[in-house]
mmCIF file of C-alpha atoms and ligand atoms in Angstrom:
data_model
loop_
_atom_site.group_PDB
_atom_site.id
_atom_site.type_symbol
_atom_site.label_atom_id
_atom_site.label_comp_id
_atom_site.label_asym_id
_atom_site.label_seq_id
_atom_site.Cartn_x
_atom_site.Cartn_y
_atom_site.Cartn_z
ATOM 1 C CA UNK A 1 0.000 0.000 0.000
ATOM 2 C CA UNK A 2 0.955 3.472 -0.800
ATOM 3 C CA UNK A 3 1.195 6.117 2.106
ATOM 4 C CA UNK A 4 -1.145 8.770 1.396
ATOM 5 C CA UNK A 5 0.222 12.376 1.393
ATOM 6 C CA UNK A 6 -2.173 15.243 2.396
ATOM 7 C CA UNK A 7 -1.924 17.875 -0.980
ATOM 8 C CA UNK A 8 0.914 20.157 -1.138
ATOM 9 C CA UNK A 9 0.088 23.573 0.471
ATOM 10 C CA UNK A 10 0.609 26.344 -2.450
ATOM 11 C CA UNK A 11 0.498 29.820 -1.272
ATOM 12 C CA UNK A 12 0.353 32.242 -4.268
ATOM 13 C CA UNK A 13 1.796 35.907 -4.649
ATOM 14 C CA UNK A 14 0.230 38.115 -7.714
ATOM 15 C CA UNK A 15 0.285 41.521 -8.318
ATOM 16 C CA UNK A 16 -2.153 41.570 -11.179
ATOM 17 C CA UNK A 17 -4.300 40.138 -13.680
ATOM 18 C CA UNK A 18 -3.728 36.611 -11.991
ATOM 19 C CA UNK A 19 -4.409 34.711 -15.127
ATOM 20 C CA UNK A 20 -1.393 32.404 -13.697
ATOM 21 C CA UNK A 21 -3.135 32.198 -10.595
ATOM 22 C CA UNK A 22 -6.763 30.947 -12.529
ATOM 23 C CA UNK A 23 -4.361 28.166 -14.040
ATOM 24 C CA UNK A 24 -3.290 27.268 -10.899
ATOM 25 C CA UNK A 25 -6.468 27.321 -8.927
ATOM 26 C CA UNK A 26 -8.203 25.162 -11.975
ATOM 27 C CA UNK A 27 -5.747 22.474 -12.129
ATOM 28 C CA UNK A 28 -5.605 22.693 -8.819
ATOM 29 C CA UNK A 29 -9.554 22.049 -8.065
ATOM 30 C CA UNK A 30 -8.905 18.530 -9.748
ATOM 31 C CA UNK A 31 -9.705 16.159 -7.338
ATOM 32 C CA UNK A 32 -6.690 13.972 -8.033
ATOM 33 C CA UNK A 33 -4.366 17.186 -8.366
ATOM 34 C CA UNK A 34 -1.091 16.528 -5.300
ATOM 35 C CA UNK A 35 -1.408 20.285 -4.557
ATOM 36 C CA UNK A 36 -4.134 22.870 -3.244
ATOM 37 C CA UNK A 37 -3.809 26.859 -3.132
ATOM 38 C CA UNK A 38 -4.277 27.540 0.449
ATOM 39 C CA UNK A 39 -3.785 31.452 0.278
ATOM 40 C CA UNK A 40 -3.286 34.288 -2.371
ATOM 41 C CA UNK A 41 -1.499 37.318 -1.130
ATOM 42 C CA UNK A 42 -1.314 40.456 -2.976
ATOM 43 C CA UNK A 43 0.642 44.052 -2.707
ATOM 44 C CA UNK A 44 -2.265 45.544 -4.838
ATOM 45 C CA UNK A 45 -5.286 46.019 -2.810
ATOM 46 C CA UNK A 46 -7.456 45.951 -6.222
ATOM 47 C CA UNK A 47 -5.499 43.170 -8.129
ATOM 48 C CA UNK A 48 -8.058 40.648 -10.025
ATOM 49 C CA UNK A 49 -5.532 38.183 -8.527
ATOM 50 C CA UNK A 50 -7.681 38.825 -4.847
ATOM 51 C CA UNK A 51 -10.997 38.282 -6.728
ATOM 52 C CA UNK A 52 -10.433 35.015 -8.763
ATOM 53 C CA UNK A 53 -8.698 33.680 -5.397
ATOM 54 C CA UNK A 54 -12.185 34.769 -3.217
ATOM 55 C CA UNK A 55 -14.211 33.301 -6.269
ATOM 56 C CA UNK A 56 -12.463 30.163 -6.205
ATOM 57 C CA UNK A 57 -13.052 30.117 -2.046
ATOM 58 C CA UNK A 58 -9.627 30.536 -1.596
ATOM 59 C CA UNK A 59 -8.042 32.592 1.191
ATOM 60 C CA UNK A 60 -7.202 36.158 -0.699
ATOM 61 C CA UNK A 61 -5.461 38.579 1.388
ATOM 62 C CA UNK A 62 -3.873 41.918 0.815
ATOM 63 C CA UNK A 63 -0.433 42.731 1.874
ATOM 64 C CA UNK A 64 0.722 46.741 2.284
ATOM 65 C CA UNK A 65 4.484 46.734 1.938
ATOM 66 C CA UNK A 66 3.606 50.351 3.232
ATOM 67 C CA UNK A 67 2.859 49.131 6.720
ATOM 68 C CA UNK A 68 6.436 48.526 7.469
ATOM 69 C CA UNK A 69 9.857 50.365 8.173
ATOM 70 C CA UNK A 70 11.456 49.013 5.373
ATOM 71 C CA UNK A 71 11.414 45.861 2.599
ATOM 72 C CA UNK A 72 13.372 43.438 5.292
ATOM 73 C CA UNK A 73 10.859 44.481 7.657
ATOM 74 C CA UNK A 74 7.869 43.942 5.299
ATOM 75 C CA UNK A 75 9.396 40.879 3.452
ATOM 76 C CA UNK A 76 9.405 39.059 6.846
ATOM 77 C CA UNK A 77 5.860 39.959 7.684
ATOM 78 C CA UNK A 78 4.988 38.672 4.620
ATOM 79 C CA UNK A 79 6.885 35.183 5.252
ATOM 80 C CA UNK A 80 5.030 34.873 8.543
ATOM 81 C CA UNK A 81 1.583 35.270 6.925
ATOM 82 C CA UNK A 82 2.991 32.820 4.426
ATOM 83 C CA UNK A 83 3.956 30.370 7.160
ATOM 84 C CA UNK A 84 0.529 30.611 9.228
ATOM 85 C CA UNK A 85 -0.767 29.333 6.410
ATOM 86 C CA UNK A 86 1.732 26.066 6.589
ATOM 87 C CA UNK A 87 2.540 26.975 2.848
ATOM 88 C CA UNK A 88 5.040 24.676 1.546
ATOM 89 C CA UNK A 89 5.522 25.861 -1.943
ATOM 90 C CA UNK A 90 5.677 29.474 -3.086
ATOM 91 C CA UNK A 91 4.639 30.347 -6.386
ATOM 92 C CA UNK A 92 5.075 34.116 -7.887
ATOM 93 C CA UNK A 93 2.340 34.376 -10.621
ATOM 94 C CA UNK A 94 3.032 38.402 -11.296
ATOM 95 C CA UNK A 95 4.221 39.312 -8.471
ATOM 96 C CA UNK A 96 5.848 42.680 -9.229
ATOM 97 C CA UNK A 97 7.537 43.595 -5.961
ATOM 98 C CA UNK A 98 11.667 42.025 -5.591
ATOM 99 C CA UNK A 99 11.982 39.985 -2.473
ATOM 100 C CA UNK A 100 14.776 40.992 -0.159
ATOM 101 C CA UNK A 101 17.670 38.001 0.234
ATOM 102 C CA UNK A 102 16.478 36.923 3.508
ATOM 103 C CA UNK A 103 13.140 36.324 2.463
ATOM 104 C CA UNK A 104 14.259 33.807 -0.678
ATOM 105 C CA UNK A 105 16.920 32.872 1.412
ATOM 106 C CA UNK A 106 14.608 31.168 3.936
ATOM 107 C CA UNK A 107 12.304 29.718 1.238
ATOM 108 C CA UNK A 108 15.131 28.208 -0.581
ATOM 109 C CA UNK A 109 14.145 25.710 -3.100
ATOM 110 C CA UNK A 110 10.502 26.455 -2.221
ATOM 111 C CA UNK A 111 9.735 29.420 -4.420
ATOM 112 C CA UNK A 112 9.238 29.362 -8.169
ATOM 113 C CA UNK A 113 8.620 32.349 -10.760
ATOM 114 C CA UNK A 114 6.964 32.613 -13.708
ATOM 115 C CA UNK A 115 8.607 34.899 -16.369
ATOM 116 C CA UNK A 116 7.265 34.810 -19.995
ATOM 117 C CA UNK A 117 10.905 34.588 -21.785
ATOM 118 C CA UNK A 118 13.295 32.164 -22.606
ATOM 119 C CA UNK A 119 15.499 33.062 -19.724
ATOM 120 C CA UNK A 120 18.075 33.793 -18.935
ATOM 121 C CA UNK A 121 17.096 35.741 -22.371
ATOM 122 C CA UNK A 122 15.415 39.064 -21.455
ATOM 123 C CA UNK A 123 14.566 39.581 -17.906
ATOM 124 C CA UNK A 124 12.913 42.092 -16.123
ATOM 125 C CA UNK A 125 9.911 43.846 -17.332
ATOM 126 C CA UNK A 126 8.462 43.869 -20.970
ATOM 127 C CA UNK A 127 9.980 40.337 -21.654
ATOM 128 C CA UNK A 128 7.447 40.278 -24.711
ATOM 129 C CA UNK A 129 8.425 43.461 -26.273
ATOM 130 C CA UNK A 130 12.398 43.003 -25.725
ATOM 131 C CA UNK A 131 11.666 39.828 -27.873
ATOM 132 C CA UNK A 132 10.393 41.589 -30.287
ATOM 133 C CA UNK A 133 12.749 44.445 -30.691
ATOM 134 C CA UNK A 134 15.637 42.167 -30.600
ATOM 135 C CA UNK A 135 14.028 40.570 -33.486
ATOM 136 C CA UNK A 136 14.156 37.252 -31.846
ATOM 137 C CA UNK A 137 11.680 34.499 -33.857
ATOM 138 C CA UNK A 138 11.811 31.685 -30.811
ATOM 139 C CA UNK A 139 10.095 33.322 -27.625
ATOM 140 C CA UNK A 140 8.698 31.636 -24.613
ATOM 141 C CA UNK A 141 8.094 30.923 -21.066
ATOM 142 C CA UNK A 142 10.572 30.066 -17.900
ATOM 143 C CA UNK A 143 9.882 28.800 -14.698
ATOM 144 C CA UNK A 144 12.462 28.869 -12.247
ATOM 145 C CA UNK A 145 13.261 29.017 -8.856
ATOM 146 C CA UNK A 146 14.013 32.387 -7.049
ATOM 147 C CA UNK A 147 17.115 33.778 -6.543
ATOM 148 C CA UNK A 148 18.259 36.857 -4.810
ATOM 149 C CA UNK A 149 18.937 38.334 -8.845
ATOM 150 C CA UNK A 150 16.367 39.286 -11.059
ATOM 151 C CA UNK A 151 14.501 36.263 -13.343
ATOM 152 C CA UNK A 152 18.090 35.030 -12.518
ATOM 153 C CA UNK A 153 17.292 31.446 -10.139
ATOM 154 C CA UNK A 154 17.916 28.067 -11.748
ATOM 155 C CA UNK A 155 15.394 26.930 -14.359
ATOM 156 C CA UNK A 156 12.912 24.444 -14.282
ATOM 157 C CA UNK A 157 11.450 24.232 -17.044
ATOM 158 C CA UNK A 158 10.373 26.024 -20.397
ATOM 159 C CA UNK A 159 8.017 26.233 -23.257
ATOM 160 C CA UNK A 160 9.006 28.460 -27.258
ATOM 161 C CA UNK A 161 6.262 29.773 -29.478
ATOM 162 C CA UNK A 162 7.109 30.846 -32.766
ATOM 163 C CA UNK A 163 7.735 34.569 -32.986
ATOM 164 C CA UNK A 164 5.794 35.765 -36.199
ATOM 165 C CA UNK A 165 6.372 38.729 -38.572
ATOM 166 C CA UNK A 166 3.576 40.562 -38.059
ATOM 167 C CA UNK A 167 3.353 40.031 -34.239
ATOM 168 C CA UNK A 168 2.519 43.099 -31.774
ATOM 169 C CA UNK A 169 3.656 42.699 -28.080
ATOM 170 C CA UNK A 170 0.069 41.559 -27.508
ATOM 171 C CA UNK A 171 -0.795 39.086 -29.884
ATOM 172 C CA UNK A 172 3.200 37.579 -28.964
ATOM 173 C CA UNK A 173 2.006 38.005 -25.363
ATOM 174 C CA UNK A 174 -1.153 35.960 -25.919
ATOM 175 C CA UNK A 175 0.624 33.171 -28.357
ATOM 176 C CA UNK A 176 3.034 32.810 -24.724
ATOM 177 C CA UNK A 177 0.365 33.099 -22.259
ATOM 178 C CA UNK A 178 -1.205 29.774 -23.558
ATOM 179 C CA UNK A 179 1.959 27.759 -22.657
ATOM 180 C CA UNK A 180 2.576 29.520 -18.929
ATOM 181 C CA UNK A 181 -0.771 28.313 -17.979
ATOM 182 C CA UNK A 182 -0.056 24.708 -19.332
ATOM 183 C CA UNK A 183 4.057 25.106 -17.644
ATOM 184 C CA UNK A 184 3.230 26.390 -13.957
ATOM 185 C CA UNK A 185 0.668 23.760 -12.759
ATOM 186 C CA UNK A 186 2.655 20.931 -14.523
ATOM 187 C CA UNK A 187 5.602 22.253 -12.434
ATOM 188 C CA UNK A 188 3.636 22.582 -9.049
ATOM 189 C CA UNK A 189 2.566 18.963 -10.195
ATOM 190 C CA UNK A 190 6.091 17.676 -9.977
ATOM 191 C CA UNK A 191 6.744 19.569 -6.764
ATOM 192 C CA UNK A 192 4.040 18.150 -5.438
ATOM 193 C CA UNK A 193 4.893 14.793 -6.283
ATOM 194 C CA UNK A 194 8.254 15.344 -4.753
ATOM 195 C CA UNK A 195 9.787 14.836 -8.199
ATOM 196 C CA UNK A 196 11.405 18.313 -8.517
ATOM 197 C CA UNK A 197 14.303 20.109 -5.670
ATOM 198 C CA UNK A 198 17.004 22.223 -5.975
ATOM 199 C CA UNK A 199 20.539 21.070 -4.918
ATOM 200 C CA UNK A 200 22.598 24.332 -3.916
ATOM 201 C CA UNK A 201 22.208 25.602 -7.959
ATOM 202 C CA UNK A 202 21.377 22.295 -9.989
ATOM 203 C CA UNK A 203 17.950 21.435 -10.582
ATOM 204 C CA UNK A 204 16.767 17.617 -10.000
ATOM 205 C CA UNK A 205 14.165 16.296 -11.822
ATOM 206 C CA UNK A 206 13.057 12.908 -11.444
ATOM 207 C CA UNK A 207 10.458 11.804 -14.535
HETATM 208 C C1 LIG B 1 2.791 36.796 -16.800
HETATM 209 O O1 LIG B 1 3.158 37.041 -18.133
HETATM 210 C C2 LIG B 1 3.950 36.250 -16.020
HETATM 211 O O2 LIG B 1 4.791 35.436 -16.787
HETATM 212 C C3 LIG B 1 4.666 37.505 -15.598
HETATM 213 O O3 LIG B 1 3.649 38.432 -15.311
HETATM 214 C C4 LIG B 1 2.500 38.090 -16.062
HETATM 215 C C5 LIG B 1 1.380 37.944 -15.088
HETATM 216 O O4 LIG B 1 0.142 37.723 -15.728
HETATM 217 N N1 LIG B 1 5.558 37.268 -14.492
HETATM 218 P P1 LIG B 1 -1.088 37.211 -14.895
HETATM 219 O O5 LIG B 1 -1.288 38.229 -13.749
HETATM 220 O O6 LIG B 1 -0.765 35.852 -14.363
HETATM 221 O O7 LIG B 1 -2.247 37.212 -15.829
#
């Protein structure tokens, strides 16, 4: 007999949209899915992200960096809430704010990003539109695992699209969009099934 394993506890950070986070709740929901999103946290008291998560009867909170002296000081607030929720897996679905080293530090190998580039080709913002004024014709989607750098952390996996002649940033944007909400649950997936960790910088994956 196998042991049964209570679902992975996801907490989710979004700044925005949350289309990321829909993907996640929705694969999520499936009843044989290893992982549940236990609480959504946002830095924008108005971000969709809050709604969909409240929607989807999911914990949605909203976090005021404001509140506090200074990013250390928020960044560990914001660990604590993530650790009264007993979250074991961290996932940043457009979460716009850079975490301070002590906060990635303590949730090494527990906290995954989404960035919608081939990494470690154009990071930071406007991934999309970088693409496209380098002229590059493969673009696509990374997730990796945080570091204290910028869209820097060791990858886990990615997904090209074809970058076409006529494309805008928002049609190229859309075309990429398709595969991060296929890539981030099928990575939470593998977390979950304790198929995926970090060794100091080398990713393991076990298939
Ligand atoms: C996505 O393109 C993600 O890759 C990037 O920010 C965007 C967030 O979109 N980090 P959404 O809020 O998940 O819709």
């Amino acid at each position: 007999m196998t042991a049964h394993r209570d679902p992975l506890r996801v907490g989710v950070l979004a700044s925005g949209r949350g289309s990321n986070l829909q993907a996640l709740l929705d694969a999520t929901r499936g009843a044989d899915f290893p992982a549940r999103v236990v609480i959504v946290i946002s830095d924008r008291e108005r971000a969709e992200a809050l709604e969909r998560a409240a929607a989807a009867g999911v914990g949605a909170q909203f976090f005021d960096p404001k509140a506090y002296g200074d990013r250390a000081a928020s960044d560990m607030a914001l660990l604590a809430c993530l650790e009264s929720h007993r979250v074991e897996l961290v996932c940043l679905a457009g979460f716009m704010r850079i975490l301070s080293p002590g906060f990635v530090l303590s949730l090494h190998g527990r906290l995954v990003n989404i960035h919608p580039s081939l990494l470690p080709a154009f990071p930071g913002l406007h991934a999309q539109r970088q693409a496209l004024d380098h002229g590059a014709k493969v673009a696509g989607v990374t997730v990796h695992f945080v570091d204290d750098g910028v869209d820097t952390g060791p990858i886990i996996a990615q997904a090209s699209v074809p970058v076409r002649d006529d494309d805008t940033e928002a049609s190229l944007s859309a075309r990429i969009l398709v595969e991060e909400h296929r890539l981030f649950p099928e990575v939470v997936r593998l977390f979950a099934e304790r198929r995926l960790r970090l060794v100091g910088r080398r990713v393991e994956v076990s298939r």
